[in-house]
């Protein structure tokens, strides 16, 4: 008799949640927002409902039609993760109710029948964000390689993507490693599966510090053009990397990124040259036995040699003798000089040619 009542109650609960699940799916297919989903759940459970993202920002709430805010930490109720096996999307907050006891078996059924439907909303936004980010990635990669279409206005393209190329930037190149993997193939797969989350943390770190960030992940490295403040350029870079390392440590504790940092300059941006410097710094630094996870271009032997040569009077004399014939060539000499400058600064001799 007791088992029969338990079975009857379980079947009734399953039927109750299956009905809500069908209604939720109808709300989603009708292209309604998460406020509508929260309203449906609140009516079904007779409890106030809030749907939040991973940063606890409200995305949907029962009885609310105002601008989304951040959920108050003092509100009581059940906080349930909205997630799949590999991805945390946000949280479902079920407030307290006199009719439905706090906690209990309801939470298990909510997790089984309701949360999979809620992930559809978050997945839809995720796909849109990833598509938009892929377009930005392609632009930043072309910028780094110096392959922008000369027939198109690069500044206008950047503006359409939300970038401002008139700001001063420093290039950072990071090689990602996961300390839990000994197998390189398994590590590479994990990184590819989680790179969008890593990029999201990099963007949030810049937003927190009010620094513009342009980034892309190409050829197994994370490439970032970070806005620097002219009055504290070096501190701008270190503060950003400190913040990003902290964020990634909280999300992915075994993750480690070795950074190469380009020469910091507040003059006009030369994105290909900055990328070449940062990539060289990353490659040289990762081979060193330094415990630091950052290696600046100013720390490289190449920079030291070039800096010394630049101050050598004999080298200056040789350079003057080499360039003087071009300057004496009349108006065409300046054009030839610009051609030589482009050739020297290009990361690829074939491109320069």
mmCIF file of C-alpha atoms in Angstrom:
data_model
loop_
_atom_site.group_PDB
_atom_site.id
_atom_site.type_symbol
_atom_site.label_atom_id
_atom_site.label_comp_id
_atom_site.label_asym_id
_atom_site.label_seq_id
_atom_site.Cartn_x
_atom_site.Cartn_y
_atom_site.Cartn_z
ATOM 1 C CA UNK A 1 0.000 0.000 0.000
ATOM 2 C CA UNK A 2 2.780 2.415 0.957
ATOM 3 C CA UNK A 3 4.802 1.578 -2.163
ATOM 4 C CA UNK A 4 1.706 2.040 -4.273
ATOM 5 C CA UNK A 5 1.141 5.536 -2.874
ATOM 6 C CA UNK A 6 4.787 6.434 -3.440
ATOM 7 C CA UNK A 7 4.576 5.195 -7.017
ATOM 8 C CA UNK A 8 1.339 7.104 -7.586
ATOM 9 C CA UNK A 9 2.849 10.305 -6.225
ATOM 10 C CA UNK A 10 5.988 9.890 -8.353
ATOM 11 C CA UNK A 11 3.958 9.343 -11.525
ATOM 12 C CA UNK A 12 1.871 12.406 -10.699
ATOM 13 C CA UNK A 13 5.024 14.521 -10.222
ATOM 14 C CA UNK A 14 6.533 13.219 -13.465
ATOM 15 C CA UNK A 15 3.321 14.072 -15.337
ATOM 16 C CA UNK A 16 3.310 17.530 -13.748
ATOM 17 C CA UNK A 17 6.875 18.262 -14.884
ATOM 18 C CA UNK A 18 6.404 16.757 -18.343
ATOM 19 C CA UNK A 19 3.460 19.123 -18.849
ATOM 20 C CA UNK A 20 5.591 22.108 -17.792
ATOM 21 C CA UNK A 21 8.366 20.926 -20.086
ATOM 22 C CA UNK A 22 5.995 20.865 -23.076
ATOM 23 C CA UNK A 23 4.732 24.365 -22.250
ATOM 24 C CA UNK A 24 8.311 25.632 -21.870
ATOM 25 C CA UNK A 25 9.219 24.205 -25.263
ATOM 26 C CA UNK A 26 6.194 25.994 -26.726
ATOM 27 C CA UNK A 27 7.358 29.291 -25.219
ATOM 28 C CA UNK A 28 10.808 28.814 -26.736
ATOM 29 C CA UNK A 29 9.497 27.863 -30.187
ATOM 30 C CA UNK A 30 7.230 30.921 -30.086
ATOM 31 C CA UNK A 31 10.467 32.968 -29.842
ATOM 32 C CA UNK A 32 9.500 34.465 -26.483
ATOM 33 C CA UNK A 33 12.089 35.735 -24.027
ATOM 34 C CA UNK A 34 13.234 34.402 -20.654
ATOM 35 C CA UNK A 35 10.774 36.680 -18.841
ATOM 36 C CA UNK A 36 7.990 34.609 -20.402
ATOM 37 C CA UNK A 37 9.748 31.403 -19.336
ATOM 38 C CA UNK A 38 10.088 32.707 -15.774
ATOM 39 C CA UNK A 39 6.398 33.672 -15.701
ATOM 40 C CA UNK A 40 5.383 30.179 -16.777
ATOM 41 C CA UNK A 41 7.549 28.551 -14.109
ATOM 42 C CA UNK A 42 6.284 30.936 -11.418
ATOM 43 C CA UNK A 43 2.660 30.132 -12.295
ATOM 44 C CA UNK A 44 3.415 26.404 -12.257
ATOM 45 C CA UNK A 45 5.397 26.300 -9.008
ATOM 46 C CA UNK A 46 3.622 29.164 -7.226
ATOM 47 C CA UNK A 47 7.057 30.531 -6.386
ATOM 48 C CA UNK A 48 8.854 33.678 -7.580
ATOM 49 C CA UNK A 49 11.375 32.769 -10.295
ATOM 50 C CA UNK A 50 14.519 34.384 -11.612
ATOM 51 C CA UNK A 51 16.763 33.201 -14.439
ATOM 52 C CA UNK A 52 20.353 34.468 -14.315
ATOM 53 C CA UNK A 53 23.536 34.176 -16.331
ATOM 54 C CA UNK A 54 26.858 33.006 -14.924
ATOM 55 C CA UNK A 55 27.556 36.510 -13.562
ATOM 56 C CA UNK A 56 24.226 36.478 -11.683
ATOM 57 C CA UNK A 57 22.712 39.104 -13.989
ATOM 58 C CA UNK A 58 18.973 38.678 -14.373
ATOM 59 C CA UNK A 59 17.944 37.466 -17.804
ATOM 60 C CA UNK A 60 14.357 36.674 -16.917
ATOM 61 C CA UNK A 61 12.129 37.215 -13.896
ATOM 62 C CA UNK A 62 8.521 36.580 -12.973
ATOM 63 C CA UNK A 63 6.542 39.783 -12.558
ATOM 64 C CA UNK A 64 9.335 41.916 -14.053
ATOM 65 C CA UNK A 65 9.382 43.840 -17.295
ATOM 66 C CA UNK A 66 12.047 46.390 -16.419
ATOM 67 C CA UNK A 67 15.690 46.429 -17.484
ATOM 68 C CA UNK A 68 17.689 43.394 -16.263
ATOM 69 C CA UNK A 69 19.772 44.006 -13.157
ATOM 70 C CA UNK A 70 21.931 41.952 -10.860
ATOM 71 C CA UNK A 71 20.281 39.546 -8.449
ATOM 72 C CA UNK A 72 20.545 40.454 -4.806
ATOM 73 C CA UNK A 73 22.680 38.081 -2.738
ATOM 74 C CA UNK A 74 20.261 38.162 0.231
ATOM 75 C CA UNK A 75 17.265 36.668 -1.605
ATOM 76 C CA UNK A 76 16.299 33.274 -0.181
ATOM 77 C CA UNK A 77 15.352 30.203 -2.161
ATOM 78 C CA UNK A 78 16.847 27.423 -4.225
ATOM 79 C CA UNK A 79 19.669 28.266 -6.650
ATOM 80 C CA UNK A 80 19.987 25.607 -9.349
ATOM 81 C CA UNK A 81 22.694 25.485 -12.000
ATOM 82 C CA UNK A 82 21.583 25.622 -15.628
ATOM 83 C CA UNK A 83 24.215 23.511 -17.324
ATOM 84 C CA UNK A 84 25.190 20.645 -19.547
ATOM 85 C CA UNK A 85 28.068 18.276 -18.812
ATOM 86 C CA UNK A 86 30.646 20.707 -20.192
ATOM 87 C CA UNK A 87 29.039 24.145 -20.003
ATOM 88 C CA UNK A 88 27.593 26.292 -17.208
ATOM 89 C CA UNK A 89 25.057 28.717 -18.694
ATOM 90 C CA UNK A 90 23.590 30.332 -15.598
ATOM 91 C CA UNK A 91 21.262 29.766 -12.664
ATOM 92 C CA UNK A 92 17.581 29.220 -11.943
ATOM 93 C CA UNK A 93 16.434 30.860 -8.701
ATOM 94 C CA UNK A 94 13.237 29.497 -7.159
ATOM 95 C CA UNK A 95 12.017 31.693 -4.328
ATOM 96 C CA UNK A 96 10.423 30.403 -1.144
ATOM 97 C CA UNK A 97 6.746 29.539 -1.065
ATOM 98 C CA UNK A 98 4.263 28.455 1.602
ATOM 99 C CA UNK A 99 2.675 25.959 -0.797
ATOM 100 C CA UNK A 100 5.859 24.235 -1.967
ATOM 101 C CA UNK A 101 8.491 23.368 0.659
ATOM 102 C CA UNK A 102 12.024 24.637 0.196
ATOM 103 C CA UNK A 103 14.300 22.010 -1.352
ATOM 104 C CA UNK A 104 13.030 18.443 -1.593
ATOM 105 C CA UNK A 105 12.575 16.164 -4.564
ATOM 106 C CA UNK A 106 11.276 19.057 -6.686
ATOM 107 C CA UNK A 107 14.846 20.179 -7.325
ATOM 108 C CA UNK A 108 15.747 16.850 -8.907
ATOM 109 C CA UNK A 109 12.790 17.082 -11.269
ATOM 110 C CA UNK A 110 13.557 20.729 -12.079
ATOM 111 C CA UNK A 111 17.080 19.734 -13.029
ATOM 112 C CA UNK A 112 15.848 16.835 -15.171
ATOM 113 C CA UNK A 113 12.875 18.406 -16.970
ATOM 114 C CA UNK A 114 13.228 22.191 -16.852
ATOM 115 C CA UNK A 115 16.921 23.052 -17.132
ATOM 116 C CA UNK A 116 17.492 21.257 -20.474
ATOM 117 C CA UNK A 117 14.835 23.532 -22.009
ATOM 118 C CA UNK A 118 16.358 26.660 -20.436
ATOM 119 C CA UNK A 119 19.715 25.830 -22.037
ATOM 120 C CA UNK A 120 18.047 26.327 -25.433
ATOM 121 C CA UNK A 121 17.758 30.072 -24.795
ATOM 122 C CA UNK A 122 21.362 30.332 -23.665
ATOM 123 C CA UNK A 123 22.582 28.149 -26.538
ATOM 124 C CA UNK A 124 20.820 30.379 -29.047
ATOM 125 C CA UNK A 125 22.556 33.471 -27.665
ATOM 126 C CA UNK A 126 25.847 31.563 -27.470
ATOM 127 C CA UNK A 127 25.696 30.668 -31.167
ATOM 128 C CA UNK A 128 24.991 34.299 -32.097
ATOM 129 C CA UNK A 129 27.872 35.513 -29.936
ATOM 130 C CA UNK A 130 30.282 32.913 -31.323
ATOM 131 C CA UNK A 131 29.354 33.804 -34.920
ATOM 132 C CA UNK A 132 29.872 37.490 -34.215
ATOM 133 C CA UNK A 133 33.181 36.758 -32.478
ATOM 134 C CA UNK A 134 34.376 34.655 -35.431
ATOM 135 C CA UNK A 135 33.949 37.663 -37.739
ATOM 136 C CA UNK A 136 35.925 39.771 -35.288
ATOM 137 C CA UNK A 137 38.577 37.042 -35.025
ATOM 138 C CA UNK A 138 39.126 37.063 -38.790
ATOM 139 C CA UNK A 139 39.495 40.849 -38.799
ATOM 140 C CA UNK A 140 42.036 40.860 -35.939
ATOM 141 C CA UNK A 141 44.035 38.047 -37.580
ATOM 142 C CA UNK A 142 44.244 39.989 -40.860
ATOM 143 C CA UNK A 143 45.241 43.067 -38.878
ATOM 144 C CA UNK A 144 48.060 41.138 -37.180
ATOM 145 C CA UNK A 145 49.352 39.721 -40.463
ATOM 146 C CA UNK A 146 49.020 43.023 -42.343
ATOM 147 C CA UNK A 147 46.610 41.492 -44.846
ATOM 148 C CA UNK A 148 43.835 44.075 -44.798
ATOM 149 C CA UNK A 149 42.214 44.744 -48.170
ATOM 150 C CA UNK A 150 43.767 48.012 -49.462
ATOM 151 C CA UNK A 151 40.554 48.766 -51.381
ATOM 152 C CA UNK A 152 38.495 48.818 -48.189
ATOM 153 C CA UNK A 153 38.572 51.359 -45.396
ATOM 154 C CA UNK A 154 40.098 49.463 -42.471
ATOM 155 C CA UNK A 155 38.997 52.056 -39.898
ATOM 156 C CA UNK A 156 35.394 51.854 -41.125
ATOM 157 C CA UNK A 157 35.449 48.048 -40.983
ATOM 158 C CA UNK A 158 36.829 48.220 -37.455
ATOM 159 C CA UNK A 159 34.134 50.673 -36.386
ATOM 160 C CA UNK A 160 31.392 48.350 -37.661
ATOM 161 C CA UNK A 161 32.853 45.601 -35.469
ATOM 162 C CA UNK A 162 33.055 47.871 -32.426
ATOM 163 C CA UNK A 163 36.812 48.497 -32.631
ATOM 164 C CA UNK A 164 38.588 51.864 -32.442
ATOM 165 C CA UNK A 165 41.965 51.735 -34.201
ATOM 166 C CA UNK A 166 42.819 55.295 -33.156
ATOM 167 C CA UNK A 167 43.637 54.133 -29.629
ATOM 168 C CA UNK A 168 47.126 52.984 -28.623
ATOM 169 C CA UNK A 169 47.508 49.202 -28.431
ATOM 170 C CA UNK A 170 50.083 46.691 -27.280
ATOM 171 C CA UNK A 171 50.132 43.156 -28.687
ATOM 172 C CA UNK A 172 50.140 40.148 -26.353
ATOM 173 C CA UNK A 173 50.610 36.585 -27.606
ATOM 174 C CA UNK A 174 49.761 33.780 -25.191
ATOM 175 C CA UNK A 175 50.530 30.065 -25.443
ATOM 176 C CA UNK A 176 47.930 28.081 -23.492
ATOM 177 C CA UNK A 177 48.772 24.914 -21.595
ATOM 178 C CA UNK A 178 46.681 22.730 -19.288
ATOM 179 C CA UNK A 179 48.709 21.167 -16.489
ATOM 180 C CA UNK A 180 46.313 18.233 -16.080
ATOM 181 C CA UNK A 181 47.131 16.781 -19.495
ATOM 182 C CA UNK A 182 50.303 14.899 -20.342
ATOM 183 C CA UNK A 183 49.036 13.982 -23.797
ATOM 184 C CA UNK A 184 49.369 16.916 -26.207
ATOM 185 C CA UNK A 185 46.481 15.722 -28.348
ATOM 186 C CA UNK A 186 44.103 15.604 -25.368
ATOM 187 C CA UNK A 187 45.331 19.031 -24.248
ATOM 188 C CA UNK A 188 44.736 20.529 -27.711
ATOM 189 C CA UNK A 189 41.213 19.118 -27.796
ATOM 190 C CA UNK A 190 40.411 20.566 -24.378
ATOM 191 C CA UNK A 191 41.727 23.982 -25.404
ATOM 192 C CA UNK A 192 39.685 23.989 -28.626
ATOM 193 C CA UNK A 193 36.576 22.986 -26.658
ATOM 194 C CA UNK A 194 37.054 25.792 -24.125
ATOM 195 C CA UNK A 195 38.727 28.566 -26.124
ATOM 196 C CA UNK A 196 35.512 30.588 -26.413
ATOM 197 C CA UNK A 197 35.210 30.663 -22.621
ATOM 198 C CA UNK A 198 38.871 31.685 -22.319
ATOM 199 C CA UNK A 199 38.336 34.491 -24.841
ATOM 200 C CA UNK A 200 35.239 35.587 -22.944
ATOM 201 C CA UNK A 201 37.313 35.903 -19.759
ATOM 202 C CA UNK A 202 39.916 37.931 -21.677
ATOM 203 C CA UNK A 203 37.216 40.320 -22.904
ATOM 204 C CA UNK A 204 35.680 40.636 -19.435
ATOM 205 C CA UNK A 205 39.084 41.414 -17.892
ATOM 206 C CA UNK A 206 39.480 44.316 -20.320
ATOM 207 C CA UNK A 207 35.936 45.527 -19.645
ATOM 208 C CA UNK A 208 36.564 45.483 -15.891
ATOM 209 C CA UNK A 209 39.634 47.693 -16.348
ATOM 210 C CA UNK A 210 37.989 49.850 -19.048
ATOM 211 C CA UNK A 211 40.564 48.847 -21.638
ATOM 212 C CA UNK A 212 39.598 47.967 -25.197
ATOM 213 C CA UNK A 213 40.502 44.431 -26.259
ATOM 214 C CA UNK A 214 40.773 42.988 -29.767
ATOM 215 C CA UNK A 215 41.601 39.296 -29.841
ATOM 216 C CA UNK A 216 41.740 36.105 -31.878
ATOM 217 C CA UNK A 217 42.934 32.527 -31.434
ATOM 218 C CA UNK A 218 45.104 31.402 -34.332
ATOM 219 C CA UNK A 219 47.834 28.805 -34.830
ATOM 220 C CA UNK A 220 47.525 27.590 -31.216
ATOM 221 C CA UNK A 221 48.114 31.002 -29.634
ATOM 222 C CA UNK A 222 45.832 33.664 -28.185
ATOM 223 C CA UNK A 223 46.554 37.020 -29.835
ATOM 224 C CA UNK A 224 45.405 40.156 -28.009
ATOM 225 C CA UNK A 225 45.719 43.806 -28.947
ATOM 226 C CA UNK A 226 45.234 45.573 -25.620
ATOM 227 C CA UNK A 227 44.525 49.275 -25.253
ATOM 228 C CA UNK A 228 47.239 50.952 -23.169
ATOM 229 C CA UNK A 229 47.040 54.183 -21.233
ATOM 230 C CA UNK A 230 49.735 56.670 -22.376
ATOM 231 C CA UNK A 231 50.500 57.839 -18.828
ATOM 232 C CA UNK A 232 50.983 54.275 -17.488
ATOM 233 C CA UNK A 233 51.535 52.043 -20.481
ATOM 234 C CA UNK A 234 53.531 49.274 -18.754
ATOM 235 C CA UNK A 235 51.170 49.200 -15.759
ATOM 236 C CA UNK A 236 48.216 48.912 -18.158
ATOM 237 C CA UNK A 237 49.617 45.676 -19.546
ATOM 238 C CA UNK A 238 50.622 44.146 -16.199
ATOM 239 C CA UNK A 239 47.335 45.061 -14.510
ATOM 240 C CA UNK A 240 45.391 43.474 -17.349
ATOM 241 C CA UNK A 241 47.420 40.247 -17.326
ATOM 242 C CA UNK A 242 47.142 40.052 -13.529
ATOM 243 C CA UNK A 243 43.360 40.390 -13.776
ATOM 244 C CA UNK A 244 43.090 37.842 -16.575
ATOM 245 C CA UNK A 245 45.319 35.318 -14.793
ATOM 246 C CA UNK A 246 43.158 35.706 -11.687
ATOM 247 C CA UNK A 247 39.912 35.178 -13.622
ATOM 248 C CA UNK A 248 41.228 32.117 -15.436
ATOM 249 C CA UNK A 249 42.582 30.642 -12.205
ATOM 250 C CA UNK A 250 39.098 30.823 -10.700
ATOM 251 C CA UNK A 251 37.457 29.182 -13.719
ATOM 252 C CA UNK A 252 40.197 26.794 -14.870
ATOM 253 C CA UNK A 253 42.707 26.288 -12.015
ATOM 254 C CA UNK A 254 45.129 24.013 -13.972
ATOM 255 C CA UNK A 255 45.354 26.470 -16.884
ATOM 256 C CA UNK A 256 48.609 28.331 -17.566
ATOM 257 C CA UNK A 257 49.323 30.908 -20.265
ATOM 258 C CA UNK A 258 52.825 32.051 -21.176
ATOM 259 C CA UNK A 259 52.699 35.590 -22.563
ATOM 260 C CA UNK A 260 54.936 37.353 -25.051
ATOM 261 C CA UNK A 261 54.611 41.142 -24.924
ATOM 262 C CA UNK A 262 55.460 43.481 -27.798
ATOM 263 C CA UNK A 263 57.497 46.643 -27.381
ATOM 264 C CA UNK A 264 55.241 49.157 -25.662
ATOM 265 C CA UNK A 265 54.785 52.348 -27.621
ATOM 266 C CA UNK A 266 52.136 55.056 -27.488
ATOM 267 C CA UNK A 267 52.872 56.174 -31.052
ATOM 268 C CA UNK A 268 50.933 55.170 -34.186
ATOM 269 C CA UNK A 269 49.947 51.492 -34.216
ATOM 270 C CA UNK A 270 51.881 49.085 -36.414
ATOM 271 C CA UNK A 271 49.863 45.941 -35.802
ATOM 272 C CA UNK A 272 51.963 43.497 -37.904
ATOM 273 C CA UNK A 273 55.193 44.605 -36.278
ATOM 274 C CA UNK A 274 53.657 44.426 -32.799
ATOM 275 C CA UNK A 275 52.379 40.912 -33.481
ATOM 276 C CA UNK A 276 55.807 39.790 -34.770
ATOM 277 C CA UNK A 277 57.497 41.185 -31.647
ATOM 278 C CA UNK A 278 55.000 39.571 -29.273
ATOM 279 C CA UNK A 279 55.168 36.201 -31.046
ATOM 280 C CA UNK A 280 58.975 36.268 -30.985
ATOM 281 C CA UNK A 281 58.925 37.150 -27.262
ATOM 282 C CA UNK A 282 56.504 34.319 -26.533
ATOM 283 C CA UNK A 283 58.604 31.764 -28.422
ATOM 284 C CA UNK A 284 61.917 32.859 -26.899
ATOM 285 C CA UNK A 285 60.475 33.262 -23.412
ATOM 286 C CA UNK A 286 58.798 29.858 -23.363
ATOM 287 C CA UNK A 287 62.189 28.247 -24.021
ATOM 288 C CA UNK A 288 63.796 30.011 -21.082
ATOM 289 C CA UNK A 289 63.741 28.539 -17.585
ATOM 290 C CA UNK A 290 62.329 31.683 -16.030
ATOM 291 C CA UNK A 291 59.507 31.061 -13.496
ATOM 292 C CA UNK A 292 57.698 34.122 -14.855
ATOM 293 C CA UNK A 293 54.833 33.593 -17.294
ATOM 294 C CA UNK A 294 55.578 36.836 -19.177
ATOM 295 C CA UNK A 295 58.395 37.801 -21.486
ATOM 296 C CA UNK A 296 58.626 41.288 -22.954
ATOM 297 C CA UNK A 297 60.232 42.153 -26.266
ATOM 298 C CA UNK A 298 62.517 44.528 -24.369
ATOM 299 C CA UNK A 299 63.891 41.471 -22.555
ATOM 300 C CA UNK A 300 64.975 39.695 -25.754
ATOM 301 C CA UNK A 301 68.570 39.593 -26.946
ATOM 302 C CA UNK A 302 67.428 40.906 -30.331
ATOM 303 C CA UNK A 303 66.012 44.068 -28.781
ATOM 304 C CA UNK A 304 69.152 44.599 -26.724
ATOM 305 C CA UNK A 305 71.389 44.233 -29.794
ATOM 306 C CA UNK A 306 69.253 46.591 -31.898
ATOM 307 C CA UNK A 307 69.132 49.152 -29.072
ATOM 308 C CA UNK A 308 72.923 49.084 -28.765
ATOM 309 C CA UNK A 309 73.433 49.323 -32.528
ATOM 310 C CA UNK A 310 71.066 52.278 -32.745
ATOM 311 C CA UNK A 311 73.318 54.246 -30.397
ATOM 312 C CA UNK A 312 76.561 53.227 -32.102
ATOM 313 C CA UNK A 313 77.963 56.248 -34.045
ATOM 314 C CA UNK A 314 79.717 54.003 -36.577
ATOM 315 C CA UNK A 315 76.469 52.147 -37.337
ATOM 316 C CA UNK A 316 74.691 55.496 -37.666
ATOM 317 C CA UNK A 317 77.314 56.603 -40.180
ATOM 318 C CA UNK A 318 76.881 53.419 -42.215
ATOM 319 C CA UNK A 319 73.087 53.905 -42.184
ATOM 320 C CA UNK A 320 73.421 57.531 -43.317
ATOM 321 C CA UNK A 321 75.706 56.512 -46.188
ATOM 322 C CA UNK A 322 73.243 53.791 -47.235
ATOM 323 C CA UNK A 323 70.176 56.047 -47.191
ATOM 324 C CA UNK A 324 71.784 59.242 -48.519
ATOM 325 C CA UNK A 325 71.691 58.174 -52.217
ATOM 326 C CA UNK A 326 67.934 57.648 -51.908
ATOM 327 C CA UNK A 327 67.462 61.112 -50.425
ATOM 328 C CA UNK A 328 69.581 62.632 -53.166
ATOM 329 C CA UNK A 329 67.397 60.983 -55.801
ATOM 330 C CA UNK A 330 64.903 63.820 -55.697
ATOM 331 C CA UNK A 331 61.139 63.393 -55.063
ATOM 332 C CA UNK A 332 61.325 59.749 -56.093
ATOM 333 C CA UNK A 333 63.867 59.173 -53.346
ATOM 334 C CA UNK A 334 61.262 59.593 -50.606
ATOM 335 C CA UNK A 335 59.010 57.053 -52.339
ATOM 336 C CA UNK A 336 61.898 54.591 -52.520
ATOM 337 C CA UNK A 337 62.636 55.230 -48.850
ATOM 338 C CA UNK A 338 59.049 54.443 -47.915
ATOM 339 C CA UNK A 339 59.258 51.246 -49.970
ATOM 340 C CA UNK A 340 62.426 50.228 -48.117
ATOM 341 C CA UNK A 341 60.780 51.008 -44.777
ATOM 342 C CA UNK A 342 57.763 48.836 -45.639
ATOM 343 C CA UNK A 343 60.046 46.004 -46.731
ATOM 344 C CA UNK A 344 62.054 46.074 -43.483
ATOM 345 C CA UNK A 345 58.973 46.275 -41.232
ATOM 346 C CA UNK A 346 56.988 43.556 -43.048
ATOM 347 C CA UNK A 347 56.844 40.197 -41.212
ATOM 348 C CA UNK A 348 56.971 38.445 -44.596
ATOM 349 C CA UNK A 349 59.387 39.290 -47.360
ATOM 350 C CA UNK A 350 57.076 37.776 -49.977
ATOM 351 C CA UNK A 351 54.236 40.069 -48.813
ATOM 352 C CA UNK A 352 56.553 43.081 -48.858
ATOM 353 C CA UNK A 353 57.688 42.252 -52.352
#
